[in-house]
PDB file of C-alpha atoms and ligand atoms in Angstrom:
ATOM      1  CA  UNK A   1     -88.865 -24.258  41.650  1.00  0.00           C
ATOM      2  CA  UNK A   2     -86.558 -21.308  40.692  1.00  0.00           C
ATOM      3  CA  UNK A   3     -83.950 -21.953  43.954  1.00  0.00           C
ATOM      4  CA  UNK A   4     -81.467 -21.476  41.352  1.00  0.00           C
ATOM      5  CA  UNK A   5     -81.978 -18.438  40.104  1.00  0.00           C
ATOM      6  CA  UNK A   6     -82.782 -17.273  43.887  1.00  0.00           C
ATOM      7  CA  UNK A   7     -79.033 -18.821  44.784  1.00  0.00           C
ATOM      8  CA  UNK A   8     -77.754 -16.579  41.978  1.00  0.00           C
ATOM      9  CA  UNK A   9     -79.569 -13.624  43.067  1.00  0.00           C
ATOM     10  CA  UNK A  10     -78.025 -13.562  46.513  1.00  0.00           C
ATOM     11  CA  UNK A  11     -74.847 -14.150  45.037  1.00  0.00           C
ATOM     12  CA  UNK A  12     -75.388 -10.809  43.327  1.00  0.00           C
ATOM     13  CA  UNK A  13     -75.923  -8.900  45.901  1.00  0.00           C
ATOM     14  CA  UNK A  14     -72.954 -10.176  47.870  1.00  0.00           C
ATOM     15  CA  UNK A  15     -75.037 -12.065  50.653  1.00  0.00           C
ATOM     16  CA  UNK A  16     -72.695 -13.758  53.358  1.00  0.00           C
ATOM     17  CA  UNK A  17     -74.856 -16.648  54.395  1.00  0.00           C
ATOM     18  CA  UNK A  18     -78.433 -18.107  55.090  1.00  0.00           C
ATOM     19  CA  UNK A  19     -80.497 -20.688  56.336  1.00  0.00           C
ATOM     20  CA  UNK A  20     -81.905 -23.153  54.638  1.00  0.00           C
ATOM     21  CA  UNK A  21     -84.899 -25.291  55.577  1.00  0.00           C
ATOM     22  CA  UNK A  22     -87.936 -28.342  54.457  1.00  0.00           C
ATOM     23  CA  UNK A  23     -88.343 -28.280  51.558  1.00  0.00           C
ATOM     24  CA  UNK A  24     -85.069 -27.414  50.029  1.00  0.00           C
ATOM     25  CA  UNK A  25     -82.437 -28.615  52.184  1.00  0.00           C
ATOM     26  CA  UNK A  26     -81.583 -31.608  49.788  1.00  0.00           C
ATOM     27  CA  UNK A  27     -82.184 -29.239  46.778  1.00  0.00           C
ATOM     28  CA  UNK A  28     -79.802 -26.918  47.683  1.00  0.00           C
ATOM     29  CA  UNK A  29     -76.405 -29.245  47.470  1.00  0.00           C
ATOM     30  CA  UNK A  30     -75.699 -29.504  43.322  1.00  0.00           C
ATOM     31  CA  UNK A  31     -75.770 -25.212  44.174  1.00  0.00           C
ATOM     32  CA  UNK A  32     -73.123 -25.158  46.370  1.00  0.00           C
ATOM     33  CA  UNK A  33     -69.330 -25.406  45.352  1.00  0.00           C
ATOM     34  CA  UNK A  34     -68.936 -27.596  48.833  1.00  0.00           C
ATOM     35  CA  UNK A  35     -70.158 -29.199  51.620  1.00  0.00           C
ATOM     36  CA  UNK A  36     -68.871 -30.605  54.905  1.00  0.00           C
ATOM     37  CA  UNK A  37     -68.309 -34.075  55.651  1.00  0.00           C
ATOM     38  CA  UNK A  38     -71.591 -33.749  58.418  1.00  0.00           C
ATOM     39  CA  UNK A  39     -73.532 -32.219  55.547  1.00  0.00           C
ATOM     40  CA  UNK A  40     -72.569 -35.256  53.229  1.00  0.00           C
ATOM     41  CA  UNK A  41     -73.279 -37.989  55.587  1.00  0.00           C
ATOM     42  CA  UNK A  42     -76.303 -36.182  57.119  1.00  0.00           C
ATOM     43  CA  UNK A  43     -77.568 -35.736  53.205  1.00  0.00           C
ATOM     44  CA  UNK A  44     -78.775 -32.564  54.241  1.00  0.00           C
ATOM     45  CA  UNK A  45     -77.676 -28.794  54.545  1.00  0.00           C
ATOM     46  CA  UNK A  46     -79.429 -25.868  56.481  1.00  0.00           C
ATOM     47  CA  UNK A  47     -76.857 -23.863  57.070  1.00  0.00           C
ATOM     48  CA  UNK A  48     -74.827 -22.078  53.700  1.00  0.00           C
ATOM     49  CA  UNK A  49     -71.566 -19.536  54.031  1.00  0.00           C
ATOM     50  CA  UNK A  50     -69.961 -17.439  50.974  1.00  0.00           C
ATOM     51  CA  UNK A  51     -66.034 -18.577  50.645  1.00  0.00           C
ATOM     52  CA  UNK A  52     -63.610 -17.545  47.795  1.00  0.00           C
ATOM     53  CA  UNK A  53     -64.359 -20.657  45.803  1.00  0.00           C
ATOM     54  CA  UNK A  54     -68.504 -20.194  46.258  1.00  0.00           C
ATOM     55  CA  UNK A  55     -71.216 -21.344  48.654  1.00  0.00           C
ATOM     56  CA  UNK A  56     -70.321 -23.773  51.005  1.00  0.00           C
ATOM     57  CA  UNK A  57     -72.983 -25.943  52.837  1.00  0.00           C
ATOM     58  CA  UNK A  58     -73.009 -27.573  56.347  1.00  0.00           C
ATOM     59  CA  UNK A  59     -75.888 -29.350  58.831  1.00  0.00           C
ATOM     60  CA  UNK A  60     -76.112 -27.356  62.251  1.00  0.00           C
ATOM     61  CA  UNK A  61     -78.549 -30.011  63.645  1.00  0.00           C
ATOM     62  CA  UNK A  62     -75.743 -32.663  64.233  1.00  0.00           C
ATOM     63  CA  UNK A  63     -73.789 -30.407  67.120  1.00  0.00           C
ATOM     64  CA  UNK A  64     -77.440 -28.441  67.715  1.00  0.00           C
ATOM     65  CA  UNK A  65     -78.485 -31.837  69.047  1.00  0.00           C
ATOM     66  CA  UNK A  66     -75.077 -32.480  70.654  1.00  0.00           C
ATOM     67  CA  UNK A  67     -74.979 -29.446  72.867  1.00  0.00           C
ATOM     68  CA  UNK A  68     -76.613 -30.365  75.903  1.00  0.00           C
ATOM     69  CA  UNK A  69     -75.049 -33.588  75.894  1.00  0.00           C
ATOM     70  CA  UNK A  70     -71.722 -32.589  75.576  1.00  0.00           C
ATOM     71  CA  UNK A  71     -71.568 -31.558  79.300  1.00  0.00           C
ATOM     72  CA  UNK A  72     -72.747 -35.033  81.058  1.00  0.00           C
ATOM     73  CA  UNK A  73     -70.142 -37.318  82.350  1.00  0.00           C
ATOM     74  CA  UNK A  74     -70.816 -40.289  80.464  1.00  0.00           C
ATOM     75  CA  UNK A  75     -68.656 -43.381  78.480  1.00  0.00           C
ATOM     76  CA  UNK A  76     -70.590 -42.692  75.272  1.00  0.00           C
ATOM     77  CA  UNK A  77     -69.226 -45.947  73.681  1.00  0.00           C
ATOM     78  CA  UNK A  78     -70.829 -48.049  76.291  1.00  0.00           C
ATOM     79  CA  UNK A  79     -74.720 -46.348  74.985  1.00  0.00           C
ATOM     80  CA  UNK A  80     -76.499 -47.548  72.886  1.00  0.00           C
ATOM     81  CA  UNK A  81     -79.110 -45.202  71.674  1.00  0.00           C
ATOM     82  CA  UNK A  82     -82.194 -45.851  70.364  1.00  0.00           C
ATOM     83  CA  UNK A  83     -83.709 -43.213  68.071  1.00  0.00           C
ATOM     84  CA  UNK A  84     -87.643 -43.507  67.692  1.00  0.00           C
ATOM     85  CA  UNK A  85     -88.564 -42.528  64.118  1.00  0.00           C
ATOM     86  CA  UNK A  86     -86.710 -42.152  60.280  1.00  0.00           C
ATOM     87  CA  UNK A  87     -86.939 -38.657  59.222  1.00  0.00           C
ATOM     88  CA  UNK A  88     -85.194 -35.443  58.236  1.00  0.00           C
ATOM     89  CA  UNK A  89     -83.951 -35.510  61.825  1.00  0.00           C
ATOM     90  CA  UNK A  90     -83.590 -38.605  62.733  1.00  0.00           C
ATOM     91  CA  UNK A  91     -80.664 -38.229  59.455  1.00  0.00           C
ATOM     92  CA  UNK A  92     -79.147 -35.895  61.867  1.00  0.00           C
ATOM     93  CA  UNK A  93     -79.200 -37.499  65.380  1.00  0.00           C
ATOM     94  CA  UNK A  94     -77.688 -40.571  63.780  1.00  0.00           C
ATOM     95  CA  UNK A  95     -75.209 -39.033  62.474  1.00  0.00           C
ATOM     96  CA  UNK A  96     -74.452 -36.655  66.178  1.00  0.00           C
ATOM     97  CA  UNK A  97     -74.895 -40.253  68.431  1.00  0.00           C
ATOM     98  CA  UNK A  98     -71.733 -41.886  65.772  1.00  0.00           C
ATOM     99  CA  UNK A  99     -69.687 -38.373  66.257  1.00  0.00           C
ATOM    100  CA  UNK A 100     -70.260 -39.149  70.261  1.00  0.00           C
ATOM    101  CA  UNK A 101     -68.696 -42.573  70.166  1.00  0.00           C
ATOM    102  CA  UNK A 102     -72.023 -44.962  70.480  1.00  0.00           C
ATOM    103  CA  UNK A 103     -71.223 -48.572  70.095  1.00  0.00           C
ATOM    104  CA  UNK A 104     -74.486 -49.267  68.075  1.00  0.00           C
ATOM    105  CA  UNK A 105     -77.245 -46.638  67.079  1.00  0.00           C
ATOM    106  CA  UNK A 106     -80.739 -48.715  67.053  1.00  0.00           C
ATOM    107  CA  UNK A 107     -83.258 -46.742  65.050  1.00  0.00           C
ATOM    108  CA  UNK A 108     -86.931 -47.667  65.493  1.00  0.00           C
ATOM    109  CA  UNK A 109     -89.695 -46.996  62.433  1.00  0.00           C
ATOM    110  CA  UNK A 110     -93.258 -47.742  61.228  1.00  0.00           C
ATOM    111  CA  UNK A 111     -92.403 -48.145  57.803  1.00  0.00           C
ATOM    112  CA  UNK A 112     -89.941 -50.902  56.418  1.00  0.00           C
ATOM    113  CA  UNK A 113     -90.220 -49.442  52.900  1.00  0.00           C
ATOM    114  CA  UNK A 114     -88.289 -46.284  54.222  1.00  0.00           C
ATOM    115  CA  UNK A 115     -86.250 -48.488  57.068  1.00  0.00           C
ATOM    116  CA  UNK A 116     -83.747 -50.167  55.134  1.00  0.00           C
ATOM    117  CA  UNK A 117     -83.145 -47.156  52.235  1.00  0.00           C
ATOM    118  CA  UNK A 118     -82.764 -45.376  55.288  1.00  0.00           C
ATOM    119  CA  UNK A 119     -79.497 -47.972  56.457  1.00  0.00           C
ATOM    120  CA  UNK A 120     -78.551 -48.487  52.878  1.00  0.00           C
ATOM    121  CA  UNK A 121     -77.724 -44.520  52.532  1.00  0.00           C
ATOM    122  CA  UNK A 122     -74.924 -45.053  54.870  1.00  0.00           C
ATOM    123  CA  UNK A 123     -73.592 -47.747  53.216  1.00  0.00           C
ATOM    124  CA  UNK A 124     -69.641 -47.391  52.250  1.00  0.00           C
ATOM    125  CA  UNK A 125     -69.349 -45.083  55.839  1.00  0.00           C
ATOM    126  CA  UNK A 126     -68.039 -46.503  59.067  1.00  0.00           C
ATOM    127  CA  UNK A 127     -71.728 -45.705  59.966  1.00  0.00           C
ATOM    128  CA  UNK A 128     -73.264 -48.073  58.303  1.00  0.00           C
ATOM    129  CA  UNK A 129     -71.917 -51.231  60.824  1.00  0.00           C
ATOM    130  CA  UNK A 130     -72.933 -49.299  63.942  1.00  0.00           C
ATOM    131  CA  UNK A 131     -76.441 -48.940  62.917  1.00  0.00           C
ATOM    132  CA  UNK A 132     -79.543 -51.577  63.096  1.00  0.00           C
ATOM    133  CA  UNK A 133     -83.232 -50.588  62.349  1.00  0.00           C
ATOM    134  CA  UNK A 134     -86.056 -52.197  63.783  1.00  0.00           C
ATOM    135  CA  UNK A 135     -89.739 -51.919  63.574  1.00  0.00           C
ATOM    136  CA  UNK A 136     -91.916 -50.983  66.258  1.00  0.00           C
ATOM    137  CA  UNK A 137     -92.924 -54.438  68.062  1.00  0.00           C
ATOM    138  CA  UNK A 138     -88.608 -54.750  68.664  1.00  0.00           C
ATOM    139  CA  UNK A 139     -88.977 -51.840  70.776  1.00  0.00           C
ATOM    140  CA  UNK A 140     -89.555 -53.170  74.288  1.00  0.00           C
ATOM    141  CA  UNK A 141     -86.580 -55.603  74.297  1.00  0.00           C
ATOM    142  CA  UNK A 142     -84.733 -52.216  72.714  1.00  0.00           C
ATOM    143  CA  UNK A 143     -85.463 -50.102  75.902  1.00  0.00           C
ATOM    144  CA  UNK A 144     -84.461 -51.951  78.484  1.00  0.00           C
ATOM    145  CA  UNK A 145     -80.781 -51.749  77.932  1.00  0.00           C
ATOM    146  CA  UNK A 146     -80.695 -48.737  76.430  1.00  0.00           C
ATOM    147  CA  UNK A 147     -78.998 -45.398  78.241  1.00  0.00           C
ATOM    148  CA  UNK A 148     -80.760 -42.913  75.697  1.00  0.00           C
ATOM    149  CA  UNK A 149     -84.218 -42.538  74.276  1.00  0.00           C
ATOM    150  CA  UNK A 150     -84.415 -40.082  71.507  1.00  0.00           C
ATOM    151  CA  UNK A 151     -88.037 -39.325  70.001  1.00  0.00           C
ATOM    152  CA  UNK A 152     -87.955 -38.010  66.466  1.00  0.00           C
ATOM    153  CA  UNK A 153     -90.816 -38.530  65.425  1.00  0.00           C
ATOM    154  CA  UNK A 154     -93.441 -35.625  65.839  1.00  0.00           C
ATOM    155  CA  UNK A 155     -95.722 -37.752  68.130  1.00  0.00           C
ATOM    156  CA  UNK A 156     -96.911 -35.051  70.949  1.00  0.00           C
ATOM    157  CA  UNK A 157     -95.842 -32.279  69.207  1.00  0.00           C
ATOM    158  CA  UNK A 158     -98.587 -29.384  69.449  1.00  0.00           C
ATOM    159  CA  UNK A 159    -101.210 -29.516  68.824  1.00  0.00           C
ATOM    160  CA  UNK A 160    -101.325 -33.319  69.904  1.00  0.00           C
ATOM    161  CA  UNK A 161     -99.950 -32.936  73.188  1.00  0.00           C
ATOM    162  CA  UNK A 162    -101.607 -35.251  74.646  1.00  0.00           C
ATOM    163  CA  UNK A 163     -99.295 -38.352  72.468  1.00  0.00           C
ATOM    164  CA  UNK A 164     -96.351 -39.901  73.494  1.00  0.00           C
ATOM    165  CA  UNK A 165     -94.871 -42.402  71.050  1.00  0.00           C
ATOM    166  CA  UNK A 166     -93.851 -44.492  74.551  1.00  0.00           C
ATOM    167  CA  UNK A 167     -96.534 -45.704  77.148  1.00  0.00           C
ATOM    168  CA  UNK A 168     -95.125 -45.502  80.729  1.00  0.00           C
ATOM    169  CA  UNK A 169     -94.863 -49.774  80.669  1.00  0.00           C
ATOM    170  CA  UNK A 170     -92.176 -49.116  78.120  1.00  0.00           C
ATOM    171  CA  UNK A 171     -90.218 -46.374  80.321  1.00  0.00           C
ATOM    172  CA  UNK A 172     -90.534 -48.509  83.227  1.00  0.00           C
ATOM    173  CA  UNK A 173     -88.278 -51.107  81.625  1.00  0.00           C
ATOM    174  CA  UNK A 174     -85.602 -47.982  81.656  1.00  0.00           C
ATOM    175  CA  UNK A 175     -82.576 -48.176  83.365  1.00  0.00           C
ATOM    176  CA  UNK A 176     -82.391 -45.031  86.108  1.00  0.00           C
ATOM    177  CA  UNK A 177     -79.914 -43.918  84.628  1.00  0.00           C
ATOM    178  CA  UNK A 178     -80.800 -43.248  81.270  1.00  0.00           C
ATOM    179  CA  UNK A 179     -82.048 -39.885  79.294  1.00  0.00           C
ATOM    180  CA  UNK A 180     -84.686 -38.943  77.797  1.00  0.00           C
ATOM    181  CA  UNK A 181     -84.478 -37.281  74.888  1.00  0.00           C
ATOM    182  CA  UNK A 182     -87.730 -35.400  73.361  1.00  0.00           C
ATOM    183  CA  UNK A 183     -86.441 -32.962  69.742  1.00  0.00           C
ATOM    184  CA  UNK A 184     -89.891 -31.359  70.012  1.00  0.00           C
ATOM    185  CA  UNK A 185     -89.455 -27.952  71.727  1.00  0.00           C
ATOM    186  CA  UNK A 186     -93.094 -27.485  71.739  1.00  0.00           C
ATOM    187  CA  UNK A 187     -95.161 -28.086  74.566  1.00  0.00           C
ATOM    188  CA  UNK A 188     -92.013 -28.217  76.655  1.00  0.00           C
ATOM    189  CA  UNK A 189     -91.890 -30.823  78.448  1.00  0.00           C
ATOM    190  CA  UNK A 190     -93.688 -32.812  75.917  1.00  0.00           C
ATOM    191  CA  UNK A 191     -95.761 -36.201  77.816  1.00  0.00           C
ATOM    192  CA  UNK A 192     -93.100 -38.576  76.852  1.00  0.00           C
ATOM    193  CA  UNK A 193     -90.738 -36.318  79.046  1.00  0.00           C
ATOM    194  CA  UNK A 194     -93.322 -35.741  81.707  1.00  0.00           C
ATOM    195  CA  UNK A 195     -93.864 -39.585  81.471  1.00  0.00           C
ATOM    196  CA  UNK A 196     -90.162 -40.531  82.016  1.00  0.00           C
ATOM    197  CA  UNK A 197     -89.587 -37.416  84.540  1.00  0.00           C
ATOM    198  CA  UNK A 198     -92.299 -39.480  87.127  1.00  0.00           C
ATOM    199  CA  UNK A 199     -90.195 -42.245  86.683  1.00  0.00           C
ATOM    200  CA  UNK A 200     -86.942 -40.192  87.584  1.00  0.00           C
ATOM    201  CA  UNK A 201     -85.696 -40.311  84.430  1.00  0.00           C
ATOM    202  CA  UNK A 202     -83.143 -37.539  83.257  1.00  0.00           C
ATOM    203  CA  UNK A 203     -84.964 -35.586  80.499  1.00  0.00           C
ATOM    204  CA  UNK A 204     -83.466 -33.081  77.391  1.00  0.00           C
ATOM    205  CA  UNK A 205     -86.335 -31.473  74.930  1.00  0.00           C
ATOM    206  CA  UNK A 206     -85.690 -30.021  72.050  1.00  0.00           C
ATOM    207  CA  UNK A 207     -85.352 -26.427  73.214  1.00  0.00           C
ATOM    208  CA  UNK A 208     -81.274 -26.524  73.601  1.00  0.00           C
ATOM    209  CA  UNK A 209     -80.889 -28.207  69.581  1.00  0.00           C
ATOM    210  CA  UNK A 210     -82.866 -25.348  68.297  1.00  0.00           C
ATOM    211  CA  UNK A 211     -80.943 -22.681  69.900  1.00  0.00           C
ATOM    212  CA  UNK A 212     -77.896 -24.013  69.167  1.00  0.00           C
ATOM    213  CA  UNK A 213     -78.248 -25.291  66.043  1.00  0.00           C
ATOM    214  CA  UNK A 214     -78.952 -21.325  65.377  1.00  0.00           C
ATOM    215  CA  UNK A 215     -75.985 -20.504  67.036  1.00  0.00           C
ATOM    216  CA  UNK A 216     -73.996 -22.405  65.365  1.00  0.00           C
ATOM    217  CA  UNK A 217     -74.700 -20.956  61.721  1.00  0.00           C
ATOM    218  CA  UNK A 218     -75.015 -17.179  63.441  1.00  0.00           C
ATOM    219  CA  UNK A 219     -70.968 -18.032  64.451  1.00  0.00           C
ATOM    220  CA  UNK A 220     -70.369 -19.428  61.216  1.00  0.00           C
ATOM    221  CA  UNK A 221     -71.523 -16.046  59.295  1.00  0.00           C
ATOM    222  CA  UNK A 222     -69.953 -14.328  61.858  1.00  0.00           C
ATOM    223  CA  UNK A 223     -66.334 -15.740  62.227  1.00  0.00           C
ATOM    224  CA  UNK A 224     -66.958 -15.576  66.387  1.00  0.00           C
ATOM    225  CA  UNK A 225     -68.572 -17.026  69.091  1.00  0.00           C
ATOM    226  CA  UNK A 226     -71.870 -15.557  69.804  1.00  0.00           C
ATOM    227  CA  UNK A 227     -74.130 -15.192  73.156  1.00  0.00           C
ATOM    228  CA  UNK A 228     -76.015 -18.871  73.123  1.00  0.00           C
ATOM    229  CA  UNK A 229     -77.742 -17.114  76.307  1.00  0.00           C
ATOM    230  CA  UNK A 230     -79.426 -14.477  74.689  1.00  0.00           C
ATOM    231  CA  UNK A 231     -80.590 -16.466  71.639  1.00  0.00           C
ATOM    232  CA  UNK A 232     -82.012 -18.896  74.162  1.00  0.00           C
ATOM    233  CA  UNK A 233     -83.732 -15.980  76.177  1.00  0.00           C
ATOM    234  CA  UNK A 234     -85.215 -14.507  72.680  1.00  0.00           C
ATOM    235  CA  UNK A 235     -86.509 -17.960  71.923  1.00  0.00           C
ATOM    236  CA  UNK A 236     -88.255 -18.306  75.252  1.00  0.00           C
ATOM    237  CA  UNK A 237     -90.007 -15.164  74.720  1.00  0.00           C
ATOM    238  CA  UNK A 238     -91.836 -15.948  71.368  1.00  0.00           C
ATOM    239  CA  UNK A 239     -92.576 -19.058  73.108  1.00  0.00           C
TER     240      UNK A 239
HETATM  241  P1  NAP B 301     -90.023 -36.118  59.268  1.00  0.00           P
HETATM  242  O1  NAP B 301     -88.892 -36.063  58.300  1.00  0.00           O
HETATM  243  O2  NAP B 301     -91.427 -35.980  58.798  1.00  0.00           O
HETATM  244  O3  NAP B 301     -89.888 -37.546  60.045  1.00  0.00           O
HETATM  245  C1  NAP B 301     -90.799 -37.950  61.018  1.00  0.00           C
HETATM  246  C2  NAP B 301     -90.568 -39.422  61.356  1.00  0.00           C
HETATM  247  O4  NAP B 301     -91.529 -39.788  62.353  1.00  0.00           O
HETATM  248  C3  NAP B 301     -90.790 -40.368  60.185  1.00  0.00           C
HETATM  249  O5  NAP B 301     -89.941 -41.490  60.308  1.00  0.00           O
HETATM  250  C4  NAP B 301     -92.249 -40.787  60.375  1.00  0.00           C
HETATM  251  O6  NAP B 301     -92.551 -42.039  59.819  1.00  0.00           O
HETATM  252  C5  NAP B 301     -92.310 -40.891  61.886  1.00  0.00           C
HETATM  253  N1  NAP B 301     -93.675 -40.773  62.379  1.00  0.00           N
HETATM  254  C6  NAP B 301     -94.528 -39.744  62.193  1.00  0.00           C
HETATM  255  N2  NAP B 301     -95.709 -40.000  62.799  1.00  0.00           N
HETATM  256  C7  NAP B 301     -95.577 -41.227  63.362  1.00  0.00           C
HETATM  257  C8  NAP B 301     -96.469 -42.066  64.120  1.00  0.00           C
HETATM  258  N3  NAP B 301     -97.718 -41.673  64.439  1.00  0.00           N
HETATM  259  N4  NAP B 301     -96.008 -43.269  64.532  1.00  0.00           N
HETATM  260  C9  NAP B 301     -94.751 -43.677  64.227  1.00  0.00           C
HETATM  261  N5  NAP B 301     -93.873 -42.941  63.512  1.00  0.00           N
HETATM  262  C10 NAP B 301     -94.285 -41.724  63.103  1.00  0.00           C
HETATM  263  O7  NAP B 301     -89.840 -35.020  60.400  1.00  0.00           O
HETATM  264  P2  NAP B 301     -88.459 -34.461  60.986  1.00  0.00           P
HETATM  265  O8  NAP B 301     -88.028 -33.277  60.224  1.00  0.00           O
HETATM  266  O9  NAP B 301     -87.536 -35.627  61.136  1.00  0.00           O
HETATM  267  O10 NAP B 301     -88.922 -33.914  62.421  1.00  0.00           O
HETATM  268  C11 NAP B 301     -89.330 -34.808  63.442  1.00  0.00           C
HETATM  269  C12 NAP B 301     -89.594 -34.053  64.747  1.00  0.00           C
HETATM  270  O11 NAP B 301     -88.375 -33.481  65.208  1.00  0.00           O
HETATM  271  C13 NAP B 301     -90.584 -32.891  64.619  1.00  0.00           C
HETATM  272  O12 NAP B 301     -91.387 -32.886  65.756  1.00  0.00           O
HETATM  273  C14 NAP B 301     -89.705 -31.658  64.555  1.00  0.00           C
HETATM  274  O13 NAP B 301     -90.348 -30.520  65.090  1.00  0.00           O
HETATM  275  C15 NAP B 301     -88.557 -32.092  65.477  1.00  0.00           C
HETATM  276  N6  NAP B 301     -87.314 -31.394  65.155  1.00  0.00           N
HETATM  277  C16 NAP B 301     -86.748 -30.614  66.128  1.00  0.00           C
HETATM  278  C17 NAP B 301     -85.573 -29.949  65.875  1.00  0.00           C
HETATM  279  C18 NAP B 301     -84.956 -29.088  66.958  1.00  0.00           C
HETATM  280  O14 NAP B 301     -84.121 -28.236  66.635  1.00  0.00           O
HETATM  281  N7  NAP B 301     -85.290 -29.295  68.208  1.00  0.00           N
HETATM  282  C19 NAP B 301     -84.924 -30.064  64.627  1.00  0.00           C
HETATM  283  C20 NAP B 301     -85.515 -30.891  63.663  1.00  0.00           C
HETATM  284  C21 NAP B 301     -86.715 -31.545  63.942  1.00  0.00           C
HETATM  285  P3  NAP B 301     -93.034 -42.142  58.249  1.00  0.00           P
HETATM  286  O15 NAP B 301     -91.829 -41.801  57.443  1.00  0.00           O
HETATM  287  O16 NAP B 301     -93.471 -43.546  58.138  1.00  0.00           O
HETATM  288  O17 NAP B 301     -94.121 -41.126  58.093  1.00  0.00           O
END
């Protein structure tokens, strides 16, 4: 409840950046003096830089979650992903799948209440037309035509390993060449992965967004690239 007066505090003693995570990522924006266009649509900013004018604010997550995409040969515009879940990052992953060039972003939640003020924030963005939510029961005619699979919801996250928000009769309507794509870095692979893996079924967990979404904000404070390779090899070892 005193973020302010925190924000004001590092300002005194000249502090070039931080991080900034649940709960005040929303909080933080009236603080800053700006924030990037990802940080506007995303509504959310973790990462915050000192520039002449003040703290400026951006969202990591969007190009954390890109990163080990960015490398496959695909026609993005031709996928179609469907994004299981609402939430903080689900905000994000939206947001990254428009940036690649999807034709439509399908987003799949439990909740109607949240669903639609979840379209509605996008409305007045060229987002807003490429996205359709859908409740749960749409899912099965969802998957079969879809190239990517994102889970963002926390279903089979540790310690319920043992979930997966998809039952193999769902991945089995899959197309072989589709991904898999798990943002829980923890069990790695999670069972949704291991699920679609037996089905030979590309798979990406969430390991590769956290690093890089670090990375990211470390080059930012910076001003220069820094050794992805090394963060990643830290990470593994507190794992
Ligand atoms: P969040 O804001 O709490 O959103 C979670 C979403 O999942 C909500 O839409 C929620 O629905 C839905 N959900 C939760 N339990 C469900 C269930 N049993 N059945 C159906 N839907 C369910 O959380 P978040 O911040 O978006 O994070 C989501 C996951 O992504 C977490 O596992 C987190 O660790 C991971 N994550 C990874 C990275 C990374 O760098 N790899 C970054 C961010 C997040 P309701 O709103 O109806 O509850």
């Amino acid at each position: 409840e005193n973020l302010a007066t925190a924000i004001a505090g590092l300002s005194a003693i000249d502090l070039q950046g931080f991080s900034v995570t649940i709960p005040h990522k929303l909080a933080i924006i009236p603080l800053l003096s700006q924030i990037t266009e990802k940080a506007r649509l995303v509504g959310a900013v973790n990462t915050v830089w000192r520039t002449e004018t003040g703290w400026q604010g951006t969202n990591t997550d969007v190009d954390g979650f890109l990163a080990p995409l960015k490398s496959l040969d695909k026609d993005w515009s031709r996928v179609n992903p469907v994004i299981l879940g609402n939430g903080g990052a689900a905000r994000a992953v939206v947001v990254a799948c428009a940036q690649l060039g999807c034709g439509e972003i399908h987003v799949v939640g439990r909740n109607q209440k949240k669903l639609d003020p979840f379209k509605e924030s996008w409305a007045n963005t060229s987002l807003y037309d490429l996205l359709e939510v859908h409740s749960w029961d749409e899912l099965e005619g969802l998957v079969s035509t879809t190239e990517l699979l994102i889970n963002s919801t926390p279903i089979g996250m540790s310690p319920q390993g043992e979930q997966s928000p998809v039952e193999l009769e769902l991945l089995d309507l899959l197309p072989p060449s589709a991904i898999a794509y798990d943002l829980i870095y923890n069990p790695r692979p999670t069972k949704f992965l291991r699920l679609a893996q037996t089905r030979g079924i590309r798979i990406i967990d969430g390991l590769e967004m956290l690093v890089n979404q670090g990375a990211i904000a470390l080059e930012i404070w910076l001003g220069q690239p820094v050794p992805v390779s090394v963060m990643r090899e830290a990470l593994l070892k507190q794992f």
